[in-house]
CSV table of C-alpha atoms in Angstrom, one decimal:
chain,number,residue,atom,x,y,z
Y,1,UNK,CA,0.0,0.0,0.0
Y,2,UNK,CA,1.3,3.1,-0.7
Y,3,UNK,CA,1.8,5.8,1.7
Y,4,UNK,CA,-0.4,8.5,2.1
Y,5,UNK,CA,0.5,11.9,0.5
Y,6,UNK,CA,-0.4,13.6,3.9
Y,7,UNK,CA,1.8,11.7,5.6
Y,8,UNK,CA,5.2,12.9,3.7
Y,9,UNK,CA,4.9,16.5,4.8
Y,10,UNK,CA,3.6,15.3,8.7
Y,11,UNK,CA,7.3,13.3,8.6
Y,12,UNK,CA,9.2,16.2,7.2
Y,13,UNK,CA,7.4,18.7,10.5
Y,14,UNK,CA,8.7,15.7,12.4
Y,15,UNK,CA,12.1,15.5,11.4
Y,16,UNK,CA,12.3,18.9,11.3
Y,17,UNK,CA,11.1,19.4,14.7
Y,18,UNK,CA,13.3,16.9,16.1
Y,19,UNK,CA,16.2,18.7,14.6
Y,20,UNK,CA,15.4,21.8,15.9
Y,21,UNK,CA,15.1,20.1,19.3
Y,22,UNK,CA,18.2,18.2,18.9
Y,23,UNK,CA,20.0,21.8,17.8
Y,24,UNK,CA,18.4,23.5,21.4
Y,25,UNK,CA,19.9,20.6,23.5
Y,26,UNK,CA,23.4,21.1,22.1
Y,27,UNK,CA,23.2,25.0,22.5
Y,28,UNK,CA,22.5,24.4,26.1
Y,29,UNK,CA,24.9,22.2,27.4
Y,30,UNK,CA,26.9,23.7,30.2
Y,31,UNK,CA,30.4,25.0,28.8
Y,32,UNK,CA,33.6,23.4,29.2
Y,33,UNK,CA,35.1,25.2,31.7
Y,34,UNK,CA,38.3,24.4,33.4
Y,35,UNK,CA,37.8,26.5,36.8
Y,36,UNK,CA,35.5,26.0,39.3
Y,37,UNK,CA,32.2,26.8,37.4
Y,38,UNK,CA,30.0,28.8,39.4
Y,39,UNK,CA,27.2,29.2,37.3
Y,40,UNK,CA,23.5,29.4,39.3
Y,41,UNK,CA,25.6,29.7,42.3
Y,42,UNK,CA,27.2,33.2,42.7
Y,43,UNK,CA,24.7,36.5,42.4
Y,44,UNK,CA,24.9,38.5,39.1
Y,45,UNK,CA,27.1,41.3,39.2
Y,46,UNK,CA,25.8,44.2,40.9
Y,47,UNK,CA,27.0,47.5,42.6
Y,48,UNK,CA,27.4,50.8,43.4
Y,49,UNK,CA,31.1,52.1,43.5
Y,50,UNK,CA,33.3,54.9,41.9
Y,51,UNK,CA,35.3,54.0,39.1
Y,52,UNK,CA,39.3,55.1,39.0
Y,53,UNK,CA,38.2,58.1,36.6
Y,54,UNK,CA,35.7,59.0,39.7
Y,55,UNK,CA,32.7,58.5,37.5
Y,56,UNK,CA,29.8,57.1,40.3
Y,57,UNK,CA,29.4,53.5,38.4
Y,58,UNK,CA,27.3,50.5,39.1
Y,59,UNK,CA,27.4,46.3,37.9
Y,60,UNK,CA,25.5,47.2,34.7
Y,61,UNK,CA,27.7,49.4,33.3
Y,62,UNK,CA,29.2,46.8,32.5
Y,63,UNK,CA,27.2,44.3,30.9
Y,64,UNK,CA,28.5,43.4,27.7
Y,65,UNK,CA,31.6,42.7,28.9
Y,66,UNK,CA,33.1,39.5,30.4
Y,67,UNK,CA,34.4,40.9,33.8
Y,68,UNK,CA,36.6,39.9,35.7
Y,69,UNK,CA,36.0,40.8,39.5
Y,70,UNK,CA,38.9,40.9,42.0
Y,71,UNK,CA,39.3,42.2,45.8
Y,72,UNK,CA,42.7,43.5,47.2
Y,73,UNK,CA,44.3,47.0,47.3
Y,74,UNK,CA,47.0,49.2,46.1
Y,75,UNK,CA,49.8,48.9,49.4
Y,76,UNK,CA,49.4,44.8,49.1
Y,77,UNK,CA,52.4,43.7,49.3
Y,78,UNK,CA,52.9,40.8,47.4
Y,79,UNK,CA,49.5,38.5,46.2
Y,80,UNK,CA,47.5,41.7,44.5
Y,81,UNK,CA,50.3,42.9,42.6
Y,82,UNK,CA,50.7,39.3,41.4
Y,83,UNK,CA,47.6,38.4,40.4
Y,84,UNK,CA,46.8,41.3,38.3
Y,85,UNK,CA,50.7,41.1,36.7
Y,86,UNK,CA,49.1,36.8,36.2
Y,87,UNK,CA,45.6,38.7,34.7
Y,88,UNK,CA,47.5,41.1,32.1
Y,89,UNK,CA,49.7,38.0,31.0
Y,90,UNK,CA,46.3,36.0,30.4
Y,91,UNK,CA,45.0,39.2,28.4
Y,92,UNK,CA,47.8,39.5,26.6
Y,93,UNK,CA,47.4,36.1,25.2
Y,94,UNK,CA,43.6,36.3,24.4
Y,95,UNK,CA,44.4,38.8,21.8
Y,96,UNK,CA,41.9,40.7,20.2
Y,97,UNK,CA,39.3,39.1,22.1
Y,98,UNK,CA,40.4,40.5,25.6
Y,99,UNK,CA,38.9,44.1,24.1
Y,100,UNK,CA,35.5,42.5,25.7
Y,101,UNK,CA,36.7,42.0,28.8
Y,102,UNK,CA,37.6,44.5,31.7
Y,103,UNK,CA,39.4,43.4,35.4
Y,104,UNK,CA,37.4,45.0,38.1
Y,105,UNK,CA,40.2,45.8,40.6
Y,106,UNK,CA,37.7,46.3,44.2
Y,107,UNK,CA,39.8,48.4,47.0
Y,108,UNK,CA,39.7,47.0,50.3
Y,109,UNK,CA,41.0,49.9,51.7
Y,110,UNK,CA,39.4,52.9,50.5
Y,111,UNK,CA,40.4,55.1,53.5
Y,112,UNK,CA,43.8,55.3,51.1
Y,113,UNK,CA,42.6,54.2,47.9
Y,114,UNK,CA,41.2,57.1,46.1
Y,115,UNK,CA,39.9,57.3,42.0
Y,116,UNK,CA,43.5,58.9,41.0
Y,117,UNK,CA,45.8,56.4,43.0
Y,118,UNK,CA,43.3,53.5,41.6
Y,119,UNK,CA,43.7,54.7,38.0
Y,120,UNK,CA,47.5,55.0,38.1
Y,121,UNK,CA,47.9,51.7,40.3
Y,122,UNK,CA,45.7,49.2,37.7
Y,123,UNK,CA,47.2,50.6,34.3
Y,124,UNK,CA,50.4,50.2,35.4
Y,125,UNK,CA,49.5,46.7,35.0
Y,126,UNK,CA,46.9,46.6,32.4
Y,127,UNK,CA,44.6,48.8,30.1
Y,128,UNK,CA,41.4,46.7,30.4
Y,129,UNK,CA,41.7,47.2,34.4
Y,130,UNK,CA,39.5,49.4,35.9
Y,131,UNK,CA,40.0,50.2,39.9
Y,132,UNK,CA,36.6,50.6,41.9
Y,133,UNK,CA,36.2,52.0,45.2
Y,134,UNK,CA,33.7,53.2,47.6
Y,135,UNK,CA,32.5,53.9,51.0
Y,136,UNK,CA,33.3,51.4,53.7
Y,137,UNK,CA,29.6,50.2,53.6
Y,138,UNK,CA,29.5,49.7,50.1
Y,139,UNK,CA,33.0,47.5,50.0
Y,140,UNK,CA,31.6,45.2,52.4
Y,141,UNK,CA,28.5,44.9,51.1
Y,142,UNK,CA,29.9,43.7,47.7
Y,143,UNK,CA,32.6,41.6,49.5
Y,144,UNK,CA,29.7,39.9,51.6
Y,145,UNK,CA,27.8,39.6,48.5
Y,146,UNK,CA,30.4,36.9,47.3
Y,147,UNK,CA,31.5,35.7,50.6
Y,148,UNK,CA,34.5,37.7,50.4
Y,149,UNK,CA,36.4,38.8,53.3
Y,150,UNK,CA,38.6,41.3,54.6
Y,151,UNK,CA,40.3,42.8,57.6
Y,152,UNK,CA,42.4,45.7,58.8
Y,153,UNK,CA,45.6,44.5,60.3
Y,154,UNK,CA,47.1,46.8,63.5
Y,155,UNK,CA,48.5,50.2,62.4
Y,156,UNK,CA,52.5,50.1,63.2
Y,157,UNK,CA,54.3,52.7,64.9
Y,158,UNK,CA,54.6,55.0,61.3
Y,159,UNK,CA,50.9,54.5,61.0
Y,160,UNK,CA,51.1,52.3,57.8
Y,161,UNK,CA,49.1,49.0,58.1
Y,162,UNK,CA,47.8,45.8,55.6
Y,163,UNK,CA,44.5,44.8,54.6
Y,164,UNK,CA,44.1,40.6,55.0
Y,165,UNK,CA,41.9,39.6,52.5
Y,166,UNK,CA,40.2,37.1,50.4
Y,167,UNK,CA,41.9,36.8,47.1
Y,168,UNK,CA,39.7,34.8,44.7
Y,169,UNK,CA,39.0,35.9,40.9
Y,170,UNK,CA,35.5,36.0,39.9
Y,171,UNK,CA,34.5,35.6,36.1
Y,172,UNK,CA,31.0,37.4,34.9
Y,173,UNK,CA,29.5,36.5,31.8
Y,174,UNK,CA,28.3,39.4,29.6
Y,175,UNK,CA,24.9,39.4,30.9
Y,176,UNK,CA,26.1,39.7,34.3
Y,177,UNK,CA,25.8,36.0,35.9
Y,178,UNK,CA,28.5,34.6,37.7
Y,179,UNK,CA,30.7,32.0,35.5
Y,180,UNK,CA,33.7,30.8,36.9
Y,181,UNK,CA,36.0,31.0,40.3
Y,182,UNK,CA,39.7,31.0,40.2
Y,183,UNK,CA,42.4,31.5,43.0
Y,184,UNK,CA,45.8,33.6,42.2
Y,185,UNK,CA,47.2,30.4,42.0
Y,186,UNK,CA,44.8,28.9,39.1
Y,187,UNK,CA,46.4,28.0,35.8
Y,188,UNK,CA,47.4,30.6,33.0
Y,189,UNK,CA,46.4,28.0,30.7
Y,190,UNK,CA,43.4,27.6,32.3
Y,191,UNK,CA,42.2,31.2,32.6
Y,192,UNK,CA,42.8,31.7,29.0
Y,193,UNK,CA,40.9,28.7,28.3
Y,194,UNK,CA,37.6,29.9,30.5
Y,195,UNK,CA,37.9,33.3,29.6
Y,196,UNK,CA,37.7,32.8,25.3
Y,197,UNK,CA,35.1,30.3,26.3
Y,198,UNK,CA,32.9,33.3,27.5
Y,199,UNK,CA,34.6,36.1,25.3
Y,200,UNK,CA,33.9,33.9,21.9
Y,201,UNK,CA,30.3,32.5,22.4
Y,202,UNK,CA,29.3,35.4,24.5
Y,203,UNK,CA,26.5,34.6,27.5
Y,204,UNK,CA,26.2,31.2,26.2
Y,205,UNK,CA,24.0,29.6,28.9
């Protein structure tokens, strides 16, 4: 018997249909990240702070851009000045695509750190870095937002004094959404990867 002549454009809506399914699934598979992915776990990217150019500046000014978020201050020492020299390396090497991202360099010590010493501080180390700071309130609220932490060592005897602190690197997605969670410590190789992940497909879910 032959087959019905409705039945040949019902399979085609069928195959077609499945296709389509079988095209959503793949698009939203969970990316292939390296790092600790974070995704669903970590609050989107929101604040109120003043940028190192002391424009008044807030987490959506900088959607669109893959950012990557980062607590310490400009008298650290030894791990801040190292993991931002570790972040311009990992720029460096994401080429043109590092344009859409920006390293959000959070002061933990904004008694000291004002817009000017932020702006020279963070490009000495990289263009795409942009230092944020802010009242005491408004630091700790963003720090507590992602179960950051710092604290105000004892002044010495000159007055000077260090800021202990949490030091893990936080990767947005351009819409915002927390992607990924590195340490100082993470791979180069690794960064990079995550990073062009998120740079090339964008806010790929």
């Amino acid at each position: 018997m032959k087959p019905r002549h409705w039945l040949r454009p019902a399979l085609l809506l069928l195959l077609l249909a499945t296709g389509l399914l079988v095209g959503g699934c793949h698009r939203g598979e969970p990316l292939p990240f390296r790092l600790t992915n974070i995704s669903g776990h970590m609050p989107d990217l929101d604040f109120k702070l003043t940028d190192d150019g002391g424009k008044a500046v807030t987490g959506a000014d900088y959607r669109g851009k893959v950012a990557v978020l980062y607590f310490g201050y400009t008298h650290c020492p030894d791990v801040c000045p190292l993991t931002l020299a570790q972040l311009h390396v990992v720029m460096q090497r994401l080429g043109p695509l590092a344009d859409g991202a920006r390293i959000l360099f959070v002061s933990v010590d904004p008694a000291r750190d004002t817009p000017a010493i932020m702006h020279a501080y963070v490009n000495a180390f990289d263009p795409r870095a942009v230092g944020l700071t802010g009242n005491a309130r408004a630091v700790e609220a963003l720090s507590k937002r992602y179960r950051s932490a710092f604290t105000r060592e004892p002044s010495s005897a000159d007055g000077a004094y260090e800021v202990s602190h949490s030091s893990a690197i936080y990767v947005f997605d351009r819409d915002g959404r927390a992607r990924v969670l590195a340490t100082p410590s993470a791979s180069q190789d690794d960064l990079v990867h995550d990073l062009h992940l998120l740079l090339d497909t964008g806010a790929t879910p």
